[in-house]
Structures are given as C-alpha cells and as structure tokens.
Amino acid sequence: MKKYIVLLVCFGLLGFLPREASAERPIPILVYHSLAAYKGSGPGRELFVTPENFEKQMTYLRDHGFTLLTFERWHEREKVSKPIFITFDDGYKNNLNAAAVFQKLTTPQFKPAATIFVISDFTGRPNRLSPVDLHRMAASGYFSIQSHTATHPDLTKTEDYRHELRDSKEKIETITGKPVIALSYPYGNFDKKVVAGTKKYYRFGITTTPELFTEKGSKDEHYYLPRIYVKNSTTLDEFAEIVEGR
Ligand SMILES: [Zn+2]
C-alpha cells in the first residue's frame, strides 16, 4: 500500500504538477515588423530589429527552454515548456532574414517557428514578401502565414469586411495551400463589431495591447490576444524580462 502511494506521488510530480504550473504561466506573444538594419532617420526606427539582435533573442529562447508556437498549435500551450509566439506584421521582404536565423539555430530539441501576418493586396510590391516567398516560407515548416487584412485599413472605420477579412484569408490560403485562422488587426484597432466580423472567418484575433496573455476563460478572449513589441532599442536584458514575465 505504501509503495502504491509513493508511486502515485511520483506520477503526480512527473505528470500533473508541471502541467498545472505551465497553464498558469502568462504567455508572451511578441510582435516584430522589419528584420533589417535601419538606414533612415526618424520615427520608423523602432520598427526595425537587426538580424543580429533577432538571432541573439532567438538564441536566448533556445537556451532557456522556450517552445516557439504558431496559432495552429494553440492547444499545445499547456503541454509544452515555456510557450511563446513570435509574430511579424506587414509582411516585409526582410522577414526572409528570419529564415536564415531559424535554420542556424535549429537543433533536434529546438524547432523555431513564427507567424507572418501579411497584407494580402500588397504581396506583389517590391519591399513585401511575394507569393513565391510566402509559399516557400509556409512549406519550410518554420512559418505560418496569416492575415493582416487585404489593404491595412483601420477596421473600426471600414465596412468592407468581405474584402478585408474574407478575400484576404482566401487569397493567402490559395498562395500557401494552408489554412488561415488568425488575423492581426491593423494599428491594433478593434471594437465589438470588428471582433464579430473576425469570428466569422478566423479562430484568433491579435491586438497590440502590450501585455502577456493570461487565460481567464472570458468570452471571445481568443479575439483579444495581446502582444508585446520588440523594438530596435530593446536590449537583450529587456527582452529576457519580457519573455520571462518579470
Ligand atoms: Zn500593420
């Protein structure tokens, strides 16, 4: 009988407790824009993170036991070690720099992954990811290509959900051959009507409310997912504080 209880306690410690602990841990969802050195001057600077800094940040995640998830794997967040979501908004061509970093850092234990939110009507433009880029990125297994609408309007001020929400989803799915289930709201702007429209086509709505995600079980909480900016000026110490929730 005593042996049986000891065994039960061991199983409890191995299986049940870590899962409970990870369920309570707030989840960081990070947002990047451009992944390149900033060559201009002015207020756009903070939207650029150099590939060197990005590599240091991803190396930190690898060496501190994080699991990089995309929204298709949302349900795994309570099972994996230190879940985190890396996202890029606007679909800039320089996001291709992430692929090289991810390949370099891949190990049997660490599989990098990120979500790229593209503006579907901009995919042919010179400084944006092309349909060929997007198809290749999706096929690489490192990237999930999701929607940032068709033309990047303030969704609280447009009526054209058909084009911005539905057509955008369909166009990206045609390009990648994979489901589009998440939308990031341009400018982080949303209201109840936007959320209701988003629910018709997507399982997740992503904001720029600057905090970690803590599950509360509230209605529609998957349509109000918060995100924290990683900026040009973010130091590695600050990055560590963000992702560790300190
Ligand atoms: Zn945007």
JSON list of C-alpha atoms and ligand atoms in Angstrom, two decimals:
[
{"chain": "A", "resi": 1, "resn": "MET", "atom": "CA", "xyz": [0.00, 0.00, 0.00]},
{"chain": "A", "resi": 2, "resn": "LYS", "atom": "CA", "xyz": [2.81, 2.37, 0.95]},
{"chain": "A", "resi": 3, "resn": "LYS", "atom": "CA", "xyz": [4.60, 1.57, -2.30]},
{"chain": "A", "resi": 4, "resn": "TYR", "atom": "CA", "xyz": [1.44, 2.32, -4.21]},
{"chain": "A", "resi": 5, "resn": "ILE", "atom": "CA", "xyz": [1.12, 5.74, -2.61]},
{"chain": "A", "resi": 6, "resn": "VAL", "atom": "CA", "xyz": [4.78, 6.57, -3.32]},
{"chain": "A", "resi": 7, "resn": "LEU", "atom": "CA", "xyz": [4.24, 5.60, -6.95]},
{"chain": "A", "resi": 8, "resn": "LEU", "atom": "CA", "xyz": [1.14, 7.78, -7.17]},
{"chain": "A", "resi": 9, "resn": "VAL", "atom": "CA", "xyz": [3.04, 10.73, -5.71]},
{"chain": "A", "resi": 10, "resn": "CYS", "atom": "CA", "xyz": [5.86, 10.22, -8.22]},
{"chain": "A", "resi": 11, "resn": "PHE", "atom": "CA", "xyz": [3.45, 10.11, -11.13]},
{"chain": "A", "resi": 12, "resn": "GLY", "atom": "CA", "xyz": [1.79, 13.20, -9.77]},
{"chain": "A", "resi": 13, "resn": "LEU", "atom": "CA", "xyz": [5.06, 15.09, -9.65]},
{"chain": "A", "resi": 14, "resn": "LEU", "atom": "CA", "xyz": [6.11, 13.94, -13.11]},
{"chain": "A", "resi": 15, "resn": "GLY", "atom": "CA", "xyz": [2.89, 14.35, -14.97]},
{"chain": "A", "resi": 16, "resn": "PHE", "atom": "CA", "xyz": [0.35, 16.51, -13.28]},
{"chain": "A", "resi": 17, "resn": "LEU", "atom": "CA", "xyz": [2.20, 19.27, -11.47]},
{"chain": "A", "resi": 18, "resn": "PRO", "atom": "CA", "xyz": [4.34, 20.65, -14.34]},
{"chain": "A", "resi": 19, "resn": "ARG", "atom": "CA", "xyz": [1.26, 20.85, -16.49]},
{"chain": "A", "resi": 20, "resn": "GLU", "atom": "CA", "xyz": [-0.63, 22.79, -13.86]},
{"chain": "A", "resi": 21, "resn": "ALA", "atom": "CA", "xyz": [2.30, 25.13, -13.43]},
{"chain": "A", "resi": 22, "resn": "SER", "atom": "CA", "xyz": [2.64, 25.85, -17.16]},
{"chain": "A", "resi": 23, "resn": "ALA", "atom": "CA", "xyz": [-1.08, 26.51, -17.53]},
{"chain": "A", "resi": 24, "resn": "GLU", "atom": "CA", "xyz": [-0.77, 29.41, -15.13]},
{"chain": "A", "resi": 25, "resn": "ARG", "atom": "CA", "xyz": [2.29, 30.91, -16.72]},
{"chain": "A", "resi": 26, "resn": "PRO", "atom": "CA", "xyz": [1.39, 34.02, -18.78]},
{"chain": "A", "resi": 27, "resn": "ILE", "atom": "CA", "xyz": [2.24, 33.50, -22.45]},
{"chain": "A", "resi": 28, "resn": "PRO", "atom": "CA", "xyz": [4.32, 36.09, -24.35]},
{"chain": "A", "resi": 29, "resn": "ILE", "atom": "CA", "xyz": [3.19, 36.90, -27.88]},
{"chain": "A", "resi": 30, "resn": "LEU", "atom": "CA", "xyz": [5.86, 39.10, -29.46]},
{"chain": "A", "resi": 31, "resn": "VAL", "atom": "CA", "xyz": [5.46, 41.39, -32.46]},
{"chain": "A", "resi": 32, "resn": "TYR", "atom": "CA", "xyz": [8.17, 42.42, -34.90]},
{"chain": "A", "resi": 33, "resn": "HIS", "atom": "CA", "xyz": [7.92, 44.39, -38.13]},
{"chain": "A", "resi": 34, "resn": "SER", "atom": "CA", "xyz": [11.11, 44.78, -40.17]},
{"chain": "A", "resi": 35, "resn": "LEU", "atom": "CA", "xyz": [14.08, 42.49, -39.67]},
{"chain": "A", "resi": 36, "resn": "ALA", "atom": "CA", "xyz": [16.92, 44.62, -41.02]},
{"chain": "A", "resi": 37, "resn": "ALA", "atom": "CA", "xyz": [19.30, 47.43, -40.13]},
{"chain": "A", "resi": 38, "resn": "TYR", "atom": "CA", "xyz": [17.54, 50.79, -40.15]},
{"chain": "A", "resi": 39, "resn": "LYS", "atom": "CA", "xyz": [19.04, 53.10, -42.76]},
{"chain": "A", "resi": 40, "resn": "GLY", "atom": "CA", "xyz": [16.80, 56.15, -42.49]},
{"chain": "A", "resi": 41, "resn": "SER", "atom": "CA", "xyz": [16.18, 58.70, -39.78]},
{"chain": "A", "resi": 42, "resn": "GLY", "atom": "CA", "xyz": [13.02, 59.47, -37.92]},
{"chain": "A", "resi": 43, "resn": "PRO", "atom": "CA", "xyz": [10.29, 57.69, -36.03]},
{"chain": "A", "resi": 44, "resn": "GLY", "atom": "CA", "xyz": [10.31, 54.45, -38.07]},
{"chain": "A", "resi": 45, "resn": "ARG", "atom": "CA", "xyz": [13.48, 53.29, -36.40]},
{"chain": "A", "resi": 46, "resn": "GLU", "atom": "CA", "xyz": [11.83, 51.34, -33.58]},
{"chain": "A", "resi": 47, "resn": "LEU", "atom": "CA", "xyz": [10.04, 49.11, -36.09]},
{"chain": "A", "resi": 48, "resn": "PHE", "atom": "CA", "xyz": [13.40, 47.71, -37.27]},
{"chain": "A", "resi": 49, "resn": "VAL", "atom": "CA", "xyz": [15.21, 44.95, -35.40]},
{"chain": "A", "resi": 50, "resn": "THR", "atom": "CA", "xyz": [18.59, 43.92, -36.80]},
{"chain": "A", "resi": 51, "resn": "PRO", "atom": "CA", "xyz": [19.03, 40.26, -37.80]},
{"chain": "A", "resi": 52, "resn": "GLU", "atom": "CA", "xyz": [21.95, 40.14, -35.32]},
{"chain": "A", "resi": 53, "resn": "ASN", "atom": "CA", "xyz": [19.73, 41.19, -32.40]},
{"chain": "A", "resi": 54, "resn": "PHE", "atom": "CA", "xyz": [16.97, 38.85, -33.56]},
{"chain": "A", "resi": 55, "resn": "GLU", "atom": "CA", "xyz": [19.45, 35.98, -33.57]},
{"chain": "A", "resi": 56, "resn": "LYS", "atom": "CA", "xyz": [20.54, 36.82, -30.02]},
{"chain": "A", "resi": 57, "resn": "GLN", "atom": "CA", "xyz": [16.92, 36.95, -28.89]},
{"chain": "A", "resi": 58, "resn": "MET", "atom": "CA", "xyz": [16.05, 33.61, -30.53]},
{"chain": "A", "resi": 59, "resn": "THR", "atom": "CA", "xyz": [19.23, 32.09, -29.07]},
{"chain": "A", "resi": 60, "resn": "TYR", "atom": "CA", "xyz": [18.08, 33.25, -25.64]},
{"chain": "A", "resi": 61, "resn": "LEU", "atom": "CA", "xyz": [14.75, 31.47, -26.17]},
{"chain": "A", "resi": 62, "resn": "ARG", "atom": "CA", "xyz": [16.51, 28.31, -27.32]},
{"chain": "A", "resi": 63, "resn": "ASP", "atom": "CA", "xyz": [18.94, 28.28, -24.41]},
{"chain": "A", "resi": 64, "resn": "HIS", "atom": "CA", "xyz": [16.23, 28.95, -21.82]},
{"chain": "A", "resi": 65, "resn": "GLY", "atom": "CA", "xyz": [13.86, 26.16, -22.74]},
{"chain": "A", "resi": 66, "resn": "PHE", "atom": "CA", "xyz": [11.18, 28.04, -24.69]},
{"chain": "A", "resi": 67, "resn": "THR", "atom": "CA", "xyz": [8.87, 26.38, -27.22]},
{"chain": "A", "resi": 68, "resn": "LEU", "atom": "CA", "xyz": [8.04, 28.55, -30.22]},
{"chain": "A", "resi": 69, "resn": "LEU", "atom": "CA", "xyz": [4.43, 28.01, -31.25]},
{"chain": "A", "resi": 70, "resn": "THR", "atom": "CA", "xyz": [2.18, 29.18, -34.09]},
{"chain": "A", "resi": 71, "resn": "PHE", "atom": "CA", "xyz": [-1.59, 29.55, -33.76]},
{"chain": "A", "resi": 72, "resn": "GLU", "atom": "CA", "xyz": [-2.30, 26.15, -35.35]},
{"chain": "A", "resi": 73, "resn": "ARG", "atom": "CA", "xyz": [-0.62, 24.70, -32.25]},
{"chain": "A", "resi": 74, "resn": "TRP", "atom": "CA", "xyz": [-2.52, 26.88, -29.75]},
{"chain": "A", "resi": 75, "resn": "HIS", "atom": "CA", "xyz": [-3.86, 23.79, -27.96]},
{"chain": "A", "resi": 76, "resn": "GLU", "atom": "CA", "xyz": [-0.29, 22.71, -27.12]},
{"chain": "A", "resi": 77, "resn": "ARG", "atom": "CA", "xyz": [0.37, 25.77, -24.97]},
{"chain": "A", "resi": 78, "resn": "GLU", "atom": "CA", "xyz": [-0.38, 23.89, -21.74]},
{"chain": "A", "resi": 79, "resn": "LYS", "atom": "CA", "xyz": [1.71, 20.86, -22.64]},
{"chain": "A", "resi": 80, "resn": "VAL", "atom": "CA", "xyz": [4.99, 22.36, -23.82]},
{"chain": "A", "resi": 81, "resn": "SER", "atom": "CA", "xyz": [7.83, 24.03, -21.94]},
{"chain": "A", "resi": 82, "resn": "LYS", "atom": "CA", "xyz": [7.62, 27.85, -21.80]},
{"chain": "A", "resi": 83, "resn": "PRO", "atom": "CA", "xyz": [5.35, 28.51, -24.80]},
{"chain": "A", "resi": 84, "resn": "ILE", "atom": "CA", "xyz": [5.91, 31.71, -26.78]},
{"chain": "A", "resi": 85, "resn": "PHE", "atom": "CA", "xyz": [4.60, 33.11, -30.05]},
{"chain": "A", "resi": 86, "resn": "ILE", "atom": "CA", "xyz": [6.83, 35.13, -32.42]},
{"chain": "A", "resi": 87, "resn": "THR", "atom": "CA", "xyz": [4.88, 37.24, -34.92]},
{"chain": "A", "resi": 88, "resn": "PHE", "atom": "CA", "xyz": [5.71, 39.68, -37.72]},
{"chain": "A", "resi": 89, "resn": "ASP", "atom": "CA", "xyz": [3.25, 42.27, -39.01]},
{"chain": "A", "resi": 90, "resn": "ASP", "atom": "CA", "xyz": [3.01, 43.78, -42.52]},
{"chain": "A", "resi": 91, "resn": "GLY", "atom": "CA", "xyz": [4.86, 41.06, -44.50]},
{"chain": "A", "resi": 92, "resn": "TYR", "atom": "CA", "xyz": [8.08, 42.89, -45.30]},
{"chain": "A", "resi": 93, "resn": "LYS", "atom": "CA", "xyz": [10.55, 41.23, -47.66]},
{"chain": "A", "resi": 94, "resn": "ASN", "atom": "CA", "xyz": [13.25, 41.49, -44.99]},
{"chain": "A", "resi": 95, "resn": "ASN", "atom": "CA", "xyz": [11.34, 38.95, -42.88]},
{"chain": "A", "resi": 96, "resn": "LEU", "atom": "CA", "xyz": [13.19, 36.43, -45.05]},
{"chain": "A", "resi": 97, "resn": "ASN", "atom": "CA", "xyz": [16.15, 37.14, -42.74]},
{"chain": "A", "resi": 98, "resn": "ALA", "atom": "CA", "xyz": [14.29, 35.17, -40.07]},
{"chain": "A", "resi": 99, "resn": "ALA", "atom": "CA", "xyz": [14.58, 32.01, -42.15]},
{"chain": "A", "resi": 100, "resn": "ALA", "atom": "CA", "xyz": [18.39, 32.07, -42.04]},
{"chain": "A", "resi": 101, "resn": "VAL", "atom": "CA", "xyz": [18.38, 32.65, -38.27]},
{"chain": "A", "resi": 102, "resn": "PHE", "atom": "CA", "xyz": [15.89, 29.83, -37.73]},
{"chain": "A", "resi": 103, "resn": "GLN", "atom": "CA", "xyz": [17.90, 27.38, -39.84]},
{"chain": "A", "resi": 104, "resn": "LYS", "atom": "CA", "xyz": [21.07, 28.26, -37.96]},
{"chain": "A", "resi": 105, "resn": "LEU", "atom": "CA", "xyz": [19.51, 27.78, -34.52]},
{"chain": "A", "resi": 106, "resn": "THR", "atom": "CA", "xyz": [17.58, 24.57, -35.23]},
{"chain": "A", "resi": 107, "resn": "THR", "atom": "CA", "xyz": [18.60, 21.58, -33.12]},
{"chain": "A", "resi": 108, "resn": "PRO", "atom": "CA", "xyz": [16.88, 18.24, -32.53]},
{"chain": "A", "resi": 109, "resn": "GLN", "atom": "CA", "xyz": [15.38, 19.81, -29.37]},
{"chain": "A", "resi": 110, "resn": "PHE", "atom": "CA", "xyz": [14.64, 23.30, -30.70]},
{"chain": "A", "resi": 111, "resn": "LYS", "atom": "CA", "xyz": [12.43, 23.93, -33.69]},
{"chain": "A", "resi": 112, "resn": "PRO", "atom": "CA", "xyz": [11.95, 27.68, -34.32]},
{"chain": "A", "resi": 113, "resn": "ALA", "atom": "CA", "xyz": [8.63, 28.96, -35.65]},
{"chain": "A", "resi": 114, "resn": "ALA", "atom": "CA", "xyz": [6.98, 32.30, -36.36]},
{"chain": "A", "resi": 115, "resn": "THR", "atom": "CA", "xyz": [3.75, 33.72, -37.73]},
{"chain": "A", "resi": 116, "resn": "ILE", "atom": "CA", "xyz": [3.87, 36.25, -40.56]},
{"chain": "A", "resi": 117, "resn": "PHE", "atom": "CA", "xyz": [0.80, 38.49, -40.82]},
{"chain": "A", "resi": 118, "resn": "VAL", "atom": "CA", "xyz": [0.67, 39.69, -44.43]},
{"chain": "A", "resi": 119, "resn": "ILE", "atom": "CA", "xyz": [-1.39, 42.37, -46.13]},
{"chain": "A", "resi": 120, "resn": "SER", "atom": "CA", "xyz": [-2.75, 40.27, -48.96]},
{"chain": "A", "resi": 121, "resn": "ASP", "atom": "CA", "xyz": [-3.17, 43.01, -51.61]},
{"chain": "A", "resi": 122, "resn": "PHE", "atom": "CA", "xyz": [0.42, 44.18, -51.00]},
{"chain": "A", "resi": 123, "resn": "THR", "atom": "CA", "xyz": [2.08, 40.84, -51.79]},
{"chain": "A", "resi": 124, "resn": "GLY", "atom": "CA", "xyz": [3.22, 41.92, -55.25]},
{"chain": "A", "resi": 125, "resn": "ARG", "atom": "CA", "xyz": [5.04, 45.05, -54.06]},
{"chain": "A", "resi": 126, "resn": "PRO", "atom": "CA", "xyz": [8.86, 45.26, -54.21]},
{"chain": "A", "resi": 127, "resn": "ASN", "atom": "CA", "xyz": [9.51, 45.57, -50.45]},
{"chain": "A", "resi": 128, "resn": "ARG", "atom": "CA", "xyz": [6.95, 42.92, -49.46]},
{"chain": "A", "resi": 129, "resn": "LEU", "atom": "CA", "xyz": [7.08, 39.14, -49.46]},
{"chain": "A", "resi": 130, "resn": "SER", "atom": "CA", "xyz": [5.96, 37.82, -52.84]},
{"chain": "A", "resi": 131, "resn": "PRO", "atom": "CA", "xyz": [3.54, 34.93, -53.32]},
{"chain": "A", "resi": 132, "resn": "VAL", "atom": "CA", "xyz": [6.55, 32.73, -54.17]},
{"chain": "A", "resi": 133, "resn": "ASP", "atom": "CA", "xyz": [8.29, 33.80, -50.94]},
{"chain": "A", "resi": 134, "resn": "LEU", "atom": "CA", "xyz": [5.14, 33.10, -48.92]},
{"chain": "A", "resi": 135, "resn": "HIS", "atom": "CA", "xyz": [4.60, 29.70, -50.49]},
{"chain": "A", "resi": 136, "resn": "ARG", "atom": "CA", "xyz": [8.21, 28.72, -49.76]},
{"chain": "A", "resi": 137, "resn": "MET", "atom": "CA", "xyz": [8.09, 30.04, -46.20]},
{"chain": "A", "resi": 138, "resn": "ALA", "atom": "CA", "xyz": [4.91, 28.13, -45.44]},
{"chain": "A", "resi": 139, "resn": "ALA", "atom": "CA", "xyz": [6.37, 24.96, -46.98]},
{"chain": "A", "resi": 140, "resn": "SER", "atom": "CA", "xyz": [9.58, 25.30, -44.92]},
{"chain": "A", "resi": 141, "resn": "GLY", "atom": "CA", "xyz": [7.68, 24.42, -41.74]},
{"chain": "A", "resi": 142, "resn": "TYR", "atom": "CA", "xyz": [9.22, 27.42, -39.93]},
{"chain": "A", "resi": 143, "resn": "PHE", "atom": "CA", "xyz": [6.47, 29.89, -40.78]},
{"chain": "A", "resi": 144, "resn": "SER", "atom": "CA", "xyz": [2.72, 30.15, -40.54]},
{"chain": "A", "resi": 145, "resn": "ILE", "atom": "CA", "xyz": [1.37, 32.75, -43.00]},
{"chain": "A", "resi": 146, "resn": "GLN", "atom": "CA", "xyz": [-1.71, 34.52, -41.61]},
{"chain": "A", "resi": 147, "resn": "SER", "atom": "CA", "xyz": [-3.77, 37.63, -42.40]},
{"chain": "A", "resi": 148, "resn": "HIS", "atom": "CA", "xyz": [-3.25, 41.30, -41.63]},
{"chain": "A", "resi": 149, "resn": "THR", "atom": "CA", "xyz": [-6.26, 42.16, -43.87]},
{"chain": "A", "resi": 150, "resn": "ALA", "atom": "CA", "xyz": [-6.25, 42.94, -47.61]},
{"chain": "A", "resi": 151, "resn": "THR", "atom": "CA", "xyz": [-5.30, 46.66, -47.58]},
{"chain": "A", "resi": 152, "resn": "HIS", "atom": "CA", "xyz": [-4.41, 47.50, -43.94]},
{"chain": "A", "resi": 153, "resn": "PRO", "atom": "CA", "xyz": [-7.37, 49.77, -43.09]},
{"chain": "A", "resi": 154, "resn": "ASP", "atom": "CA", "xyz": [-8.49, 50.77, -39.62]},
{"chain": "A", "resi": 155, "resn": "LEU", "atom": "CA", "xyz": [-11.09, 48.01, -39.27]},
{"chain": "A", "resi": 156, "resn": "THR", "atom": "CA", "xyz": [-13.20, 50.13, -36.93]},
{"chain": "A", "resi": 157, "resn": "LYS", "atom": "CA", "xyz": [-13.69, 52.56, -39.81]},
{"chain": "A", "resi": 158, "resn": "THR", "atom": "CA", "xyz": [-14.31, 50.25, -42.78]},
{"chain": "A", "resi": 159, "resn": "GLU", "atom": "CA", "xyz": [-17.47, 48.40, -43.81]},
{"chain": "A", "resi": 160, "resn": "ASP", "atom": "CA", "xyz": [-15.76, 46.15, -46.33]},
{"chain": "A", "resi": 161, "resn": "TYR", "atom": "CA", "xyz": [-15.23, 43.05, -44.21]},
{"chain": "A", "resi": 162, "resn": "ARG", "atom": "CA", "xyz": [-15.83, 40.85, -47.25]},
{"chain": "A", "resi": 163, "resn": "HIS", "atom": "CA", "xyz": [-12.66, 42.05, -48.89]},
{"chain": "A", "resi": 164, "resn": "GLU", "atom": "CA", "xyz": [-10.56, 42.80, -45.82]},
{"chain": "A", "resi": 165, "resn": "LEU", "atom": "CA", "xyz": [-11.40, 39.66, -43.87]},
{"chain": "A", "resi": 166, "resn": "ARG", "atom": "CA", "xyz": [-12.76, 37.05, -46.26]},
{"chain": "A", "resi": 167, "resn": "ASP", "atom": "CA", "xyz": [-10.91, 37.75, -49.54]},
{"chain": "A", "resi": 168, "resn": "SER", "atom": "CA", "xyz": [-7.65, 38.25, -47.67]},
{"chain": "A", "resi": 169, "resn": "LYS", "atom": "CA", "xyz": [-7.99, 34.85, -45.97]},
{"chain": "A", "resi": 170, "resn": "GLU", "atom": "CA", "xyz": [-8.84, 33.13, -49.26]},
{"chain": "A", "resi": 171, "resn": "LYS", "atom": "CA", "xyz": [-6.01, 34.74, -51.19]},
{"chain": "A", "resi": 172, "resn": "ILE", "atom": "CA", "xyz": [-3.39, 33.72, -48.63]},
{"chain": "A", "resi": 173, "resn": "GLU", "atom": "CA", "xyz": [-4.78, 30.19, -48.43]},
{"chain": "A", "resi": 174, "resn": "THR", "atom": "CA", "xyz": [-4.53, 29.93, -52.22]},
{"chain": "A", "resi": 175, "resn": "ILE", "atom": "CA", "xyz": [-0.90, 31.10, -52.11]},
{"chain": "A", "resi": 176, "resn": "THR", "atom": "CA", "xyz": [0.26, 28.80, -49.29]},
{"chain": "A", "resi": 177, "resn": "GLY", "atom": "CA", "xyz": [-2.17, 25.89, -49.59]},
{"chain": "A", "resi": 178, "resn": "LYS", "atom": "CA", "xyz": [-2.61, 26.07, -45.79]},
{"chain": "A", "resi": 179, "resn": "PRO", "atom": "CA", "xyz": [-5.42, 27.31, -43.56]},
{"chain": "A", "resi": 180, "resn": "VAL", "atom": "CA", "xyz": [-5.54, 30.94, -42.44]},
{"chain": "A", "resi": 181, "resn": "ILE", "atom": "CA", "xyz": [-7.02, 31.00, -38.94]},
{"chain": "A", "resi": 182, "resn": "ALA", "atom": "CA", "xyz": [-5.60, 34.17, -37.37]},
{"chain": "A", "resi": 183, "resn": "LEU", "atom": "CA", "xyz": [-5.99, 37.89, -38.09]},
{"chain": "A", "resi": 184, "resn": "SER", "atom": "CA", "xyz": [-3.89, 40.70, -36.69]},
{"chain": "A", "resi": 185, "resn": "TYR", "atom": "CA", "xyz": [-5.84, 43.95, -36.53]},
{"chain": "A", "resi": 186, "resn": "PRO", "atom": "CA", "xyz": [-4.13, 46.84, -38.41]},
{"chain": "A", "resi": 187, "resn": "TYR", "atom": "CA", "xyz": [-2.92, 49.52, -35.96]},
{"chain": "A", "resi": 188, "resn": "GLY", "atom": "CA", "xyz": [-4.16, 47.17, -33.24]},
{"chain": "A", "resi": 189, "resn": "ASN", "atom": "CA", "xyz": [-7.61, 48.74, -33.68]},
{"chain": "A", "resi": 190, "resn": "PHE", "atom": "CA", "xyz": [-10.75, 46.74, -33.00]},
{"chain": "A", "resi": 191, "resn": "ASP", "atom": "CA", "xyz": [-14.17, 47.06, -31.46]},
{"chain": "A", "resi": 192, "resn": "LYS", "atom": "CA", "xyz": [-17.07, 44.67, -30.81]},
{"chain": "A", "resi": 193, "resn": "LYS", "atom": "CA", "xyz": [-18.20, 44.86, -34.44]},
{"chain": "A", "resi": 194, "resn": "VAL", "atom": "CA", "xyz": [-14.71, 44.07, -35.73]},
{"chain": "A", "resi": 195, "resn": "VAL", "atom": "CA", "xyz": [-14.49, 41.09, -33.38]},
{"chain": "A", "resi": 196, "resn": "ALA", "atom": "CA", "xyz": [-17.90, 39.82, -34.55]},
{"chain": "A", "resi": 197, "resn": "GLY", "atom": "CA", "xyz": [-16.75, 40.09, -38.20]},
{"chain": "A", "resi": 198, "resn": "THR", "atom": "CA", "xyz": [-13.45, 38.40, -37.42]},
{"chain": "A", "resi": 199, "resn": "LYS", "atom": "CA", "xyz": [-15.20, 35.48, -35.71]},
{"chain": "A", "resi": 200, "resn": "LYS", "atom": "CA", "xyz": [-16.91, 34.60, -38.97]},
{"chain": "A", "resi": 201, "resn": "TYR", "atom": "CA", "xyz": [-13.65, 33.73, -40.69]},
{"chain": "A", "resi": 202, "resn": "TYR", "atom": "CA", "xyz": [-10.93, 33.33, -38.06]},
{"chain": "A", "resi": 203, "resn": "ARG", "atom": "CA", "xyz": [-10.26, 31.50, -34.79]},
{"chain": "A", "resi": 204, "resn": "PHE", "atom": "CA", "xyz": [-7.91, 34.16, -33.41]},
{"chain": "A", "resi": 205, "resn": "GLY", "atom": "CA", "xyz": [-7.78, 37.97, -33.41]},
{"chain": "A", "resi": 206, "resn": "ILE", "atom": "CA", "xyz": [-4.46, 39.54, -32.48]},
{"chain": "A", "resi": 207, "resn": "THR", "atom": "CA", "xyz": [-4.14, 43.00, -30.95]},
{"chain": "A", "resi": 208, "resn": "THR", "atom": "CA", "xyz": [-1.21, 45.15, -29.85]},
{"chain": "A", "resi": 209, "resn": "THR", "atom": "CA", "xyz": [-2.38, 45.54, -26.25]},
{"chain": "A", "resi": 210, "resn": "PRO", "atom": "CA", "xyz": [1.04, 45.44, -24.58]},
{"chain": "A", "resi": 211, "resn": "GLU", "atom": "CA", "xyz": [0.87, 42.61, -22.06]},
{"chain": "A", "resi": 212, "resn": "LEU", "atom": "CA", "xyz": [1.41, 38.88, -21.71]},
{"chain": "A", "resi": 213, "resn": "PHE", "atom": "CA", "xyz": [-1.56, 36.61, -22.34]},
{"chain": "A", "resi": 214, "resn": "THR", "atom": "CA", "xyz": [-3.20, 35.23, -19.23]},
{"chain": "A", "resi": 215, "resn": "GLU", "atom": "CA", "xyz": [-6.06, 32.84, -19.79]},
{"chain": "A", "resi": 216, "resn": "LYS", "atom": "CA", "xyz": [-9.17, 33.94, -17.95]},
{"chain": "A", "resi": 217, "resn": "GLY", "atom": "CA", "xyz": [-11.78, 31.87, -19.76]},
{"chain": "A", "resi": 218, "resn": "SER", "atom": "CA", "xyz": [-13.66, 35.02, -20.70]},
{"chain": "A", "resi": 219, "resn": "LYS", "atom": "CA", "xyz": [-15.89, 35.24, -23.77]},
{"chain": "A", "resi": 220, "resn": "ASP", "atom": "CA", "xyz": [-14.05, 35.74, -27.06]},
{"chain": "A", "resi": 221, "resn": "GLU", "atom": "CA", "xyz": [-10.69, 36.06, -25.33]},
{"chain": "A", "resi": 222, "resn": "HIS", "atom": "CA", "xyz": [-9.01, 34.47, -28.37]},
{"chain": "A", "resi": 223, "resn": "TYR", "atom": "CA", "xyz": [-10.03, 37.59, -30.33]},
{"chain": "A", "resi": 224, "resn": "TYR", "atom": "CA", "xyz": [-8.28, 39.95, -27.94]},
{"chain": "A", "resi": 225, "resn": "LEU", "atom": "CA", "xyz": [-4.85, 38.36, -27.78]},
{"chain": "A", "resi": 226, "resn": "PRO", "atom": "CA", "xyz": [-2.28, 40.90, -26.53]},
{"chain": "A", "resi": 227, "resn": "ARG", "atom": "CA", "xyz": [1.19, 41.36, -27.96]},
{"chain": "A", "resi": 228, "resn": "ILE", "atom": "CA", "xyz": [4.41, 43.00, -26.87]},
{"chain": "A", "resi": 229, "resn": "TYR", "atom": "CA", "xyz": [6.60, 44.95, -29.32]},
{"chain": "A", "resi": 230, "resn": "VAL", "atom": "CA", "xyz": [10.23, 44.06, -29.68]},
{"chain": "A", "resi": 231, "resn": "LYS", "atom": "CA", "xyz": [11.89, 47.31, -30.75]},
{"chain": "A", "resi": 232, "resn": "ASN", "atom": "CA", "xyz": [15.15, 48.44, -32.26]},
{"chain": "A", "resi": 233, "resn": "SER", "atom": "CA", "xyz": [16.16, 49.74, -28.82]},
{"chain": "A", "resi": 234, "resn": "THR", "atom": "CA", "xyz": [15.14, 46.59, -26.88]},
{"chain": "A", "resi": 235, "resn": "THR", "atom": "CA", "xyz": [18.24, 45.25, -25.11]},
{"chain": "A", "resi": 236, "resn": "LEU", "atom": "CA", "xyz": [18.77, 41.55, -24.52]},
{"chain": "A", "resi": 237, "resn": "ASP", "atom": "CA", "xyz": [18.20, 42.11, -20.79]},
{"chain": "A", "resi": 238, "resn": "GLU", "atom": "CA", "xyz": [14.88, 43.82, -21.53]},
{"chain": "A", "resi": 239, "resn": "PHE", "atom": "CA", "xyz": [13.98, 41.02, -23.92]},
{"chain": "A", "resi": 240, "resn": "ALA", "atom": "CA", "xyz": [14.67, 38.46, -21.18]},
{"chain": "A", "resi": 241, "resn": "GLU", "atom": "CA", "xyz": [12.48, 40.40, -18.75]},
{"chain": "A", "resi": 242, "resn": "ILE", "atom": "CA", "xyz": [9.61, 40.45, -21.26]},
{"chain": "A", "resi": 243, "resn": "VAL", "atom": "CA", "xyz": [9.68, 36.77, -22.13]},
{"chain": "A", "resi": 244, "resn": "GLU", "atom": "CA", "xyz": [10.26, 35.58, -18.58]},
{"chain": "A", "resi": 245, "resn": "GLY", "atom": "CA", "xyz": [7.37, 37.75, -17.40]},
{"chain": "A", "resi": 246, "resn": "ARG", "atom": "CA", "xyz": [9.48, 39.64, -14.87]},
{"chain": "B", "resi": 1, "resn": "ZN", "atom": "ZN", "xyz": [0.35, 46.66, -39.73]}
]
